[in-house]
Amino acid sequence: MNRRLHRIMIYTMLSIAAFVSVFPFLWLIVGATNISPDILSGKATPGHALFDNFVKLTQQVDLVQLFYNSTKIAVIATALTLVVASLAGYAFEIFRSQLSDRIFASLLAMLSIPFAALMIPLFVIMAKLHLINTHTAVIIPTIASIFIIFYFRQATKSFPAELRDAARVDGLKEWQIFWHIYVPVMRSTYAAATIIIFMANWNAYLWPLIVLQTNEMKTITLAVASLLSAYVPDYGVVMVATTLATLPTLFIFFVLQKQFVQGLLGSVK
Amino acid sequence: MSDLNLRDVRKSFGSFEVIKGVNLDIASREFVVFVGPSGCGKSTLLRMIAGLEDISSGDISIGGKRVNDLDPSKRGIAMVFQSYALYPHLTVRENMGFALRFAGVEKDAITAQVDGVAKTLGLNALMERYPKELSGGQRQRVAIGRAIVRKPEVFLFDEPLSNLDAELRVHMRIELARLHKTLATTVIYVTHDQVEAMTLADKIVVMREGVVAQVGSPLDVYDNPDNMFVAGFIGSPKINFVKGVVDSASKTKLKVTLPSYNNSAFDFPITASALKVGDSVVIGLRPQYFGTGGKQKFNLTVELVEHLGGESFVYAGNGSGELLTIATQSARGIKSGEKFEARFDASKALLFTEAGERVR
Ligand SMILES: Nc1ncnc2c1ncn2[C@@H]1O[C@H](COP(=O)(O)OP(=O)(O)OP(=O)(O)O)[C@@H](O)[C@H]1O
Ligand SMILES: [Mg+2]
C-alpha cells in the first residue's frame, strides 16, 4: 500500500514536470490553428485557421529560401565546430603541458567576455574582409566554440589512455588514432555535441541579425522575429512559423536522443 | 633473433627520476618477469621497451638493433594491457585483425591468420561479439590473441591477470606458460604477484625504486637473495628478520648472538667478511626453515594460528614484541597462548649486514 502511494506520488510529480515543459509547445501548436484575436483572448482549443495561417505566411516570406539558409548555416557550422572543437579538446587533454594548460585557462577566461563586447570588433573585421551579408560571416565566429572545446576536453578524460597505447603498438599514427579510435569510441559525445551546436546555430539571432542584411540571406529565426516586430503582429502566422522553425531541431533531437543522454552521462563505460 | 639488451637506461618525468640506470640482458625465448613493489617503475620500464615512453638516456636494442627512436609498431613487440584495451567499437575479429589492417595486409590473409589464432585460443564462437559482450576471462584471451596475431618477437605483459578472479588467474597462468612453450618467443611480464613470478619465470628481475635489485632464476632469487630487500620481497609468507650482534669473528667462522632471544648464539661458516666484533647484523629465517629438527631453537609463545588446510602459519613471539612467522604442516592442535618450540638449522639462515647487504 505504502509502495503504491509512493509510486502515485512519483508519477504525479513527473506528470506535472512533463506538463510544465510540454505546455508551451502544445500551446504553440494549438495557437498555430487559431486566428490572432482568439490567441490573444487565450483560447486553448484547436481552431480551423491552420491552413489560412500557413498561406498567409507563405505570402509574407520565402519559406523555402529561409529554410535553405538556416539549414545550410546550421549544418556547415555544426560540422566545422565538431571537427575543430573535438580536435582541440582532444589535444588539450591528451598532449598536456604547462603551456597548453595556460592557453586553455585563458580560453576559459574568455568565456566571461559578453558577446555584446565582441560584436563591434567582429563586425569591423567582417567588413574589412568584405564578408558582410554572407553566410560565411555568420559561421566563422561560431566555429571555435570555447564551450564545446571545454566539453570535449572534459569528455576526453574518460577516454582510456591504454586504448591510445594499444593503437600505437598496432601501428596507428596520431591522426589515425583520432579518426579510427577516438571518434568512434566517443560517438555519444559527438551526438550530444551535435545537438547542442545545431540548436545554438539554428536559433542564433543577434549575430546573424547584424551581419545578414538582405531578405534573401536571412534565416528562419530572423524571419520569425521580424514577423513579431510588425506593427500589428498576426499571432496565428507567427505561431505557424515558429512551429515550422522548431521542427528540424526536434527531428535532430529524436534521431540522436539515446546517444545524447549517454553523452551527457559520460561516453565510455 | 630477438635478444633484448638494456644499457644504462634511465627515465625522468620532469626532475623526478623513475628509472635510475637499468642494465639487463634478455635472451631469445626467455620468460622474464619484472617484480617489485608498487611504484618501483616496472610499468615504466616495460613501456620504454615497448616504445610508448621516451628514454631519457641509455640504449635499448632488440635483436642487436638499437630501437630507442623506433616506433612501437616497428619494434617487433606486442603488448597486453592490464585493462585489456580492446577497441570497444570493434568486434573480436576486427580487434584481432586491427594491426594487420593498418600494416596493409590483404583481407583474406588477415582472416586466415586471425582464424588460426582464434582456434588455438578457443575464441571461434566469439568472433562477431563486441568486447562489452565478453566476460573478463574472454576479454583477456582476445587481448592475448590480438597480440599473437601480430607475430611479435617479444611479448610484453603488464599485470595481465590482475583483473581476474583467483580461479581464473590460476587457469590463465597455466595457459600462458603453455602458450610460451608453443610460440617460443621472448616474454616480458610485469606483476607484483610473486606466485606468478615464481611459476612463470625463467628469470626474475626484482626491481626497487627504479633500479634492479637482483636478477636470477626463481629458485636462485629465493634461495640466494643478494640483499634484505629481495629476501623480504620474494617468498610467502614474508621472511623473518631477527637482529643480531657479532660476538666473535675468525677467518672461517662468525659467531652471532641475538639480544632479543636471550643472547642465543649462532655459528656461521664464512669465507671472507668485513664484519667486526660488535657490528650489528640481521638474520633472515624463512617461515619454511622451521621444523622439528635442527640444532637451534627458539622457545616461543603462540599468538595466532592461521590454518590454510594443508599448511598452517604460526605467529609466535617470546615477549619481546617481535613475532616470528612459522610455516608448518603439523600445527593443527596448536592454540594461541601455548608454548611453541621452533627448531631450525643455522646453516640455512641468511646473514645480512645492518645496511641490508648479504654476507652469507
Ligand atoms: N606519466 C608520468 N608522469 C609522472 N610520473 C609518472 C608517470 N608515470 C609514472 N610515473 C611515476 O613513476 C613511478 C613508477 O611508476 P610505474 O607505473 O612504472 O610503477 P609500477 O612499478 O608499474 O607500479 P604498479 O605496481 O603500481 O603498477 C611512480 O612513482 C609514478 O608515480
Ligand atoms: Mg604498473
GROMACS .gro file of C-alpha atoms in nm, chain A residues 160 162-173 176 180-182 184-185 187 268-269, chain B residues 47 51-52 71-73 77 79 81-83 85-89 98-99 101-102 146 150:
model
   44
  160PRO     CA    1   4.119   0.527  -2.173
  162GLU     CA    2   4.561   0.234  -2.278
  163LEU     CA    3   4.347   0.243  -2.594
  164ARG     CA    4   4.586   0.502  -2.735
  165ASP     CA    5   4.881   0.286  -2.632
  166ALA     CA    6   4.727  -0.023  -2.788
  167ALA     CA    7   4.666   0.168  -3.110
  168ARG     CA    8   5.024   0.295  -3.115
  169VAL     CA    9   5.155  -0.058  -3.072
  170ASP     CA   10   4.920  -0.162  -3.353
  171GLY     CA   11   5.093   0.091  -3.576
  172LEU     CA   12   4.848   0.381  -3.595
  173LYS     CA   13   4.969   0.737  -3.645
  176GLN     CA   14   4.466   0.763  -3.732
  180HIS     CA   15   3.977   0.533  -3.611
  181ILE     CA   16   3.968   0.504  -3.232
  182TYR     CA   17   3.873   0.829  -3.063
  184PRO     CA   18   3.401   0.602  -3.290
  185VAL     CA   19   3.461   0.540  -2.920
  187ARG     CA   20   3.036   0.885  -3.067
  268VAL     CA   21   3.287   0.538  -2.225
  269LYS     CA   22   3.156   0.282  -1.985
  316ARG     CA   23   5.657   0.091  -2.167
  320GLY     CA   24   5.836   0.248  -2.719
  321LEU     CA   25   5.535   0.403  -2.554
  340ASP     CA   26   5.800   0.344  -3.341
  341PRO     CA   27   5.631   0.089  -3.112
  342SER     CA   28   5.483  -0.089  -3.412
  346ILE     CA   29   5.678  -0.628  -2.995
  348MET     CA   30   5.168  -0.572  -2.566
  350PHE     CA   31   4.750  -0.434  -2.115
  351GLN     CA   32   4.610  -0.464  -1.766
  352SER     CA   33   4.275  -0.323  -1.877
  354ALA     CA   34   4.246  -0.214  -2.401
  355LEU     CA   35   4.024  -0.383  -2.658
  356TYR     CA   36   3.871  -0.141  -2.905
  357PRO     CA   37   3.512  -0.120  -2.780
  358HIS     CA   38   3.361  -0.031  -3.118
  367PHE     CA   39   4.335  -0.440  -3.650
  368ALA     CA   40   4.715  -0.418  -3.659
  370ARG     CA   41   4.473  -0.399  -4.142
  371PHE     CA   42   4.690  -0.097  -4.077
  415ARG     CA   43   4.535  -0.973  -3.068
  419ARG     CA   44   5.098  -0.974  -3.497
   0.00000   0.00000   0.00000
